[in-house]
PDB file of C-alpha atoms in Angstrom:
ATOM      1  CA  UNK A 598      37.998  35.408 124.309  1.00 70.00           C
ATOM      2  CA  UNK A 599      36.374  38.991 125.093  1.00 82.00           C
ATOM      3  CA  UNK A 600      38.948  42.247 125.003  1.00 85.00           C
ATOM      4  CA  UNK A 601      40.098  43.535 127.833  1.00 85.00           C
ATOM      5  CA  UNK A 602      37.402  46.958 128.263  1.00 90.00           C
ATOM      6  CA  UNK A 603      39.475  50.478 129.321  1.00 92.00           C
ATOM      7  CA  UNK A 604      35.866  51.210 131.246  1.00 95.00           C
ATOM      8  CA  UNK A 605      36.177  48.246 133.673  1.00 94.00           C
ATOM      9  CA  UNK A 606      39.683  48.722 134.238  1.00 95.00           C
ATOM     10  CA  UNK A 607      39.215  52.440 135.153  1.00 95.00           C
ATOM     11  CA  UNK A 608      36.376  51.575 136.752  1.00 96.00           C
ATOM     12  CA  UNK A 609      38.111  49.603 139.130  1.00 96.00           C
ATOM     13  CA  UNK A 610      40.943  51.334 139.340  1.00 96.00           C
ATOM     14  CA  UNK A 611      38.021  54.703 140.762  1.00 96.00           C
ATOM     15  CA  UNK A 612      35.751  52.780 142.984  1.00 97.00           C
ATOM     16  CA  UNK A 613      39.440  51.155 144.181  1.00 96.00           C
ATOM     17  CA  UNK A 614      40.994  54.872 144.566  1.00 95.00           C
ATOM     18  CA  UNK A 615      38.122  56.343 146.544  1.00 96.00           C
ATOM     19  CA  UNK A 616      37.125  53.338 149.121  1.00 96.00           C
ATOM     20  CA  UNK A 617      41.539  52.937 149.722  1.00 94.00           C
ATOM     21  CA  UNK A 618      41.081  57.778 150.670  1.00 94.00           C
ATOM     22  CA  UNK A 619      38.116  56.167 152.757  1.00 93.00           C
ATOM     23  CA  UNK A 620      39.456  53.520 154.669  1.00 91.00           C
ATOM     24  CA  UNK A 621      43.050  55.797 155.396  1.00 91.00           C
ATOM     25  CA  UNK A 622      41.442  58.497 157.093  1.00 90.00           C
ATOM     26  CA  UNK A 623      39.321  55.966 158.659  1.00 90.00           C
ATOM     27  CA  UNK A 624      41.897  54.194 160.024  1.00 89.00           C
ATOM     28  CA  UNK A 625      44.127  57.700 160.838  1.00 84.00           C
ATOM     29  CA  UNK A 626      41.232  58.395 162.377  1.00 85.00           C
ATOM     30  CA  UNK A 627      41.500  54.878 164.417  1.00 86.00           C
ATOM     31  CA  UNK A 628      45.306  54.081 164.240  1.00 80.00           C
ATOM     32  CA  UNK A 629      48.012  54.191 162.784  1.00 80.00           C
ATOM     33  CA  UNK A 630      47.826  53.829 158.525  1.00 80.00           C
ATOM     34  CA  UNK A 631      49.780  50.385 157.452  1.00 81.00           C
ATOM     35  CA  UNK A 632      52.860  51.596 155.288  1.00 85.00           C
ATOM     36  CA  UNK A 633      52.985  51.404 151.186  1.00 86.00           C
ATOM     37  CA  UNK A 634      55.082  48.581 151.194  1.00 90.00           C
ATOM     38  CA  UNK A 635      58.579  50.043 149.138  1.00 90.00           C
ATOM     39  CA  UNK A 636      58.107  46.176 146.953  1.00 93.00           C
ATOM     40  CA  UNK A 637      54.838  47.266 145.566  1.00 93.00           C
ATOM     41  CA  UNK A 638      56.440  49.614 142.882  1.00 95.00           C
ATOM     42  CA  UNK A 639      59.267  47.376 142.146  1.00 96.00           C
ATOM     43  CA  UNK A 640      56.728  43.918 141.932  1.00 95.00           C
ATOM     44  CA  UNK A 641      54.771  46.006 139.525  1.00 95.00           C
ATOM     45  CA  UNK A 642      57.622  47.546 137.473  1.00 96.00           C
ATOM     46  CA  UNK A 643      58.508  43.220 136.981  1.00 97.00           C
ATOM     47  CA  UNK A 644      55.354  42.353 135.937  1.00 96.00           C
ATOM     48  CA  UNK A 645      55.103  45.206 132.887  1.00 96.00           C
ATOM     49  CA  UNK A 646      58.404  43.925 132.312  1.00 97.00           C
ATOM     50  CA  UNK A 647      57.303  40.543 132.053  1.00 96.00           C
ATOM     51  CA  UNK A 648      54.360  41.248 130.180  1.00 96.00           C
ATOM     52  CA  UNK A 649      55.681  43.848 127.983  1.00 96.00           C
ATOM     53  CA  UNK A 650      59.305  40.878 126.703  1.00 95.00           C
ATOM     54  CA  UNK A 651      56.277  38.322 126.462  1.00 93.00           C
ATOM     55  CA  UNK A 652      54.635  40.843 123.782  1.00 93.00           C
ATOM     56  CA  UNK A 653      57.693  41.399 121.789  1.00 93.00           C
ATOM     57  CA  UNK A 654      58.406  37.565 122.063  1.00 90.00           C
ATOM     58  CA  UNK A 655      55.478  36.444 120.401  1.00 89.00           C
ATOM     59  CA  UNK A 656      54.933  39.593 118.674  1.00 89.00           C
ATOM     60  CA  UNK A 657      58.637  38.720 116.919  1.00 85.00           C
ATOM     61  CA  UNK A 658      57.522  35.324 116.526  1.00 85.00           C
ATOM     62  CA  UNK A 659      53.992  36.320 114.704  1.00 83.00           C
ATOM     63  CA  UNK A 660      55.383  38.099 111.894  1.00 82.00           C
ATOM     64  CA  UNK A 661      58.354  35.751 111.395  1.00 79.00           C
ATOM     65  CA  UNK A 662      55.642  32.698 110.743  1.00 77.00           C
ATOM     66  CA  UNK A 663      54.067  34.767 108.594  1.00 76.00           C
ATOM     67  CA  UNK A 664      56.473  35.962 106.319  1.00 75.00           C
ATOM     68  CA  UNK A 665      56.904  32.558 106.114  1.00 74.00           C
ATOM     69  CA  UNK A 666      60.128  32.530 106.893  1.00 73.00           C
ATOM     70  CA  UNK A 667      62.225  28.547 107.024  1.00 73.00           C
ATOM     71  CA  UNK A 668      63.691  29.649 110.709  1.00 74.00           C
ATOM     72  CA  UNK A 669      60.136  30.452 112.290  1.00 68.00           C
ATOM     73  CA  UNK A 670      59.478  29.087 115.230  1.00 76.00           C
ATOM     74  CA  UNK A 671      55.540  28.670 115.310  1.00 74.00           C
ATOM     75  CA  UNK A 672      52.777  29.876 118.131  1.00 75.00           C
ATOM     76  CA  UNK A 673      51.105  27.805 119.717  1.00 80.00           C
ATOM     77  CA  UNK A 674      48.132  28.616 120.463  1.00 81.00           C
ATOM     78  CA  UNK A 675      47.287  27.561 123.451  1.00 87.00           C
ATOM     79  CA  UNK A 676      49.961  29.582 124.693  1.00 86.00           C
ATOM     80  CA  UNK A 677      48.728  32.308 123.070  1.00 85.00           C
ATOM     81  CA  UNK A 678      45.702  32.627 124.169  1.00 87.00           C
ATOM     82  CA  UNK A 679      47.325  31.731 128.320  1.00 90.00           C
ATOM     83  CA  UNK A 680      49.545  34.662 127.565  1.00 90.00           C
ATOM     84  CA  UNK A 681      45.853  36.950 126.828  1.00 91.00           C
ATOM     85  CA  UNK A 682      44.557  35.398 129.865  1.00 93.00           C
ATOM     86  CA  UNK A 683      47.585  36.386 132.321  1.00 93.00           C
ATOM     87  CA  UNK A 684      47.614  39.953 131.172  1.00 94.00           C
ATOM     88  CA  UNK A 685      43.744  40.449 131.327  1.00 94.00           C
ATOM     89  CA  UNK A 686      43.938  39.100 134.678  1.00 95.00           C
ATOM     90  CA  UNK A 687      48.362  41.010 135.511  1.00 95.00           C
ATOM     91  CA  UNK A 688      45.861  44.256 133.943  1.00 96.00           C
ATOM     92  CA  UNK A 689      42.478  43.755 136.468  1.00 96.00           C
ATOM     93  CA  UNK A 690      44.475  43.429 139.696  1.00 96.00           C
ATOM     94  CA  UNK A 691      47.028  46.189 138.616  1.00 97.00           C
ATOM     95  CA  UNK A 692      43.959  48.309 138.192  1.00 97.00           C
ATOM     96  CA  UNK A 693      43.366  46.750 141.662  1.00 97.00           C
ATOM     97  CA  UNK A 694      46.167  47.764 143.506  1.00 96.00           C
ATOM     98  CA  UNK A 695      46.882  51.340 141.472  1.00 96.00           C
ATOM     99  CA  UNK A 696      43.765  52.022 142.504  1.00 96.00           C
ATOM    100  CA  UNK A 697      44.220  51.171 146.179  1.00 96.00           C
ATOM    101  CA  UNK A 698      47.648  53.119 146.271  1.00 96.00           C
ATOM    102  CA  UNK A 699      46.163  56.257 144.448  1.00 96.00           C
ATOM    103  CA  UNK A 700      43.750  56.758 146.808  1.00 95.00           C
ATOM    104  CA  UNK A 701      45.771  56.284 149.695  1.00 94.00           C
ATOM    105  CA  UNK A 702      48.308  58.390 148.009  1.00 94.00           C
ATOM    106  CA  UNK A 703      45.795  61.223 147.673  1.00 94.00           C
ATOM    107  CA  UNK A 704      45.316  61.284 151.694  1.00 93.00           C
ATOM    108  CA  UNK A 705      49.007  61.341 152.730  1.00 91.00           C
ATOM    109  CA  UNK A 706      49.237  64.706 150.447  1.00 91.00           C
ATOM    110  CA  UNK A 707      47.822  66.252 153.275  1.00 89.00           C
ATOM    111  CA  UNK A 708      50.963  64.359 155.181  1.00 87.00           C
ATOM    112  CA  UNK A 709      54.041  65.926 153.471  1.00 87.00           C
ATOM    113  CA  UNK A 710      55.458  67.812 155.975  1.00 90.00           C
ATOM    114  CA  UNK A 711      55.880  64.074 157.725  1.00 87.00           C
ATOM    115  CA  UNK A 712      59.128  62.351 156.076  1.00 88.00           C
ATOM    116  CA  UNK A 713      57.864  59.220 156.528  1.00 87.00           C
ATOM    117  CA  UNK A 714      53.985  60.457 155.174  1.00 87.00           C
ATOM    118  CA  UNK A 715      56.567  61.718 152.041  1.00 91.00           C
ATOM    119  CA  UNK A 716      57.999  59.062 151.899  1.00 92.00           C
ATOM    120  CA  UNK A 717      54.828  56.520 152.095  1.00 91.00           C
ATOM    121  CA  UNK A 718      53.587  59.097 149.557  1.00 93.00           C
ATOM    122  CA  UNK A 719      55.866  58.842 146.643  1.00 94.00           C
ATOM    123  CA  UNK A 720      55.857  54.623 146.887  1.00 94.00           C
ATOM    124  CA  UNK A 721      51.751  54.879 146.036  1.00 95.00           C
ATOM    125  CA  UNK A 722      53.024  56.999 142.910  1.00 95.00           C
ATOM    126  CA  UNK A 723      55.504  55.087 141.593  1.00 96.00           C
ATOM    127  CA  UNK A 724      53.138  52.221 143.142  1.00 96.00           C
ATOM    128  CA  UNK A 725      50.483  54.223 140.251  1.00 96.00           C
ATOM    129  CA  UNK A 726      52.379  54.669 137.130  1.00 97.00           C
ATOM    130  CA  UNK A 727      54.189  50.876 137.639  1.00 97.00           C
ATOM    131  CA  UNK A 728      50.077  49.912 138.139  1.00 96.00           C
ATOM    132  CA  UNK A 729      49.721  51.352 135.207  1.00 96.00           C
ATOM    133  CA  UNK A 730      52.381  49.992 132.998  1.00 97.00           C
ATOM    134  CA  UNK A 731      51.563  47.165 133.916  1.00 97.00           C
ATOM    135  CA  UNK A 732      47.955  48.242 132.196  1.00 96.00           C
ATOM    136  CA  UNK A 733      49.225  49.510 129.188  1.00 96.00           C
ATOM    137  CA  UNK A 734      52.126  46.080 128.389  1.00 96.00           C
ATOM    138  CA  UNK A 735      49.352  43.908 129.376  1.00 95.00           C
ATOM    139  CA  UNK A 736      46.594  45.906 126.244  1.00 95.00           C
ATOM    140  CA  UNK A 737      49.994  46.050 124.961  1.00 95.00           C
ATOM    141  CA  UNK A 738      50.195  41.902 124.109  1.00 93.00           C
ATOM    142  CA  UNK A 739      46.263  41.334 124.007  1.00 92.00           C
ATOM    143  CA  UNK A 740      46.513  43.925 120.494  1.00 91.00           C
ATOM    144  CA  UNK A 741      49.700  41.221 119.668  1.00 89.00           C
ATOM    145  CA  UNK A 742      47.785  38.147 119.818  1.00 86.00           C
ATOM    146  CA  UNK A 743      44.664  39.038 118.807  1.00 82.00           C
ATOM    147  CA  UNK A 744      44.001  37.342 115.473  1.00 69.00           C
ATOM    148  CA  UNK A 745      43.343  38.917 112.151  1.00 66.00           C
ATOM    149  CA  UNK A 746      39.278  39.366 111.134  1.00 63.00           C
ATOM    150  CA  UNK A 747      39.138  36.764 108.581  1.00 40.00           C
ATOM    151  CA  UNK A 748      38.347  39.464 105.672  1.00 44.00           C
ATOM    152  CA  UNK A 749      37.845  37.032 102.282  1.00 48.00           C
ATOM    153  CA  UNK A 750      35.171  35.178 104.314  1.00 49.00           C
ATOM    154  CA  UNK A 751      32.900  38.929 104.641  1.00 49.00           C
ATOM    155  CA  UNK A 752      33.764  39.845 101.388  1.00 49.00           C
ATOM    156  CA  UNK A 753      33.041  36.237  99.854  1.00 47.00           C
ATOM    157  CA  UNK A 754      29.460  36.904 101.079  1.00 48.00           C
ATOM    158  CA  UNK A 755      29.058  39.772 100.242  1.00 46.00           C
ATOM    159  CA  UNK A 756      29.588  39.764  96.408  1.00 42.00           C
ATOM    160  CA  UNK A 757      27.414  37.513  95.010  1.00 45.00           C
ATOM    161  CA  UNK A 758      28.624  36.647  91.407  1.00 42.00           C
TER     162      UNK A 758
END
């Protein structure tokens, strides 16, 4: 399984932000701009909490397993792989959504004197922050589930006896 690259996430965020900003300008010229839902930052924050709690739980279980504690519950490799895939997918979607709301929020900065637009800009800003939290939690989960490098195998091949 390949690691999630931050460059990809930043690229998705920037492209989505630019397209969203341009789309918001166009949509505003034609009619009314769609609203930024209040639920957007809440849902993203909940996903970040789920990813973070999964990472913390897996980290504790893996530590107990490495220390060979008798009460340690093992970690199924397939479950860990599924958690990493869920984290990677969540990070990609969060980068896309955060970019989309970021572009809309940047557009709405021009209209902060209108109370409803100001509220929408605040919701968009919180959505970007929650999206960044999802990405951070997903990267932490990926780091927790990463297999240690096989140093013994590499050392054995390098030293002729």
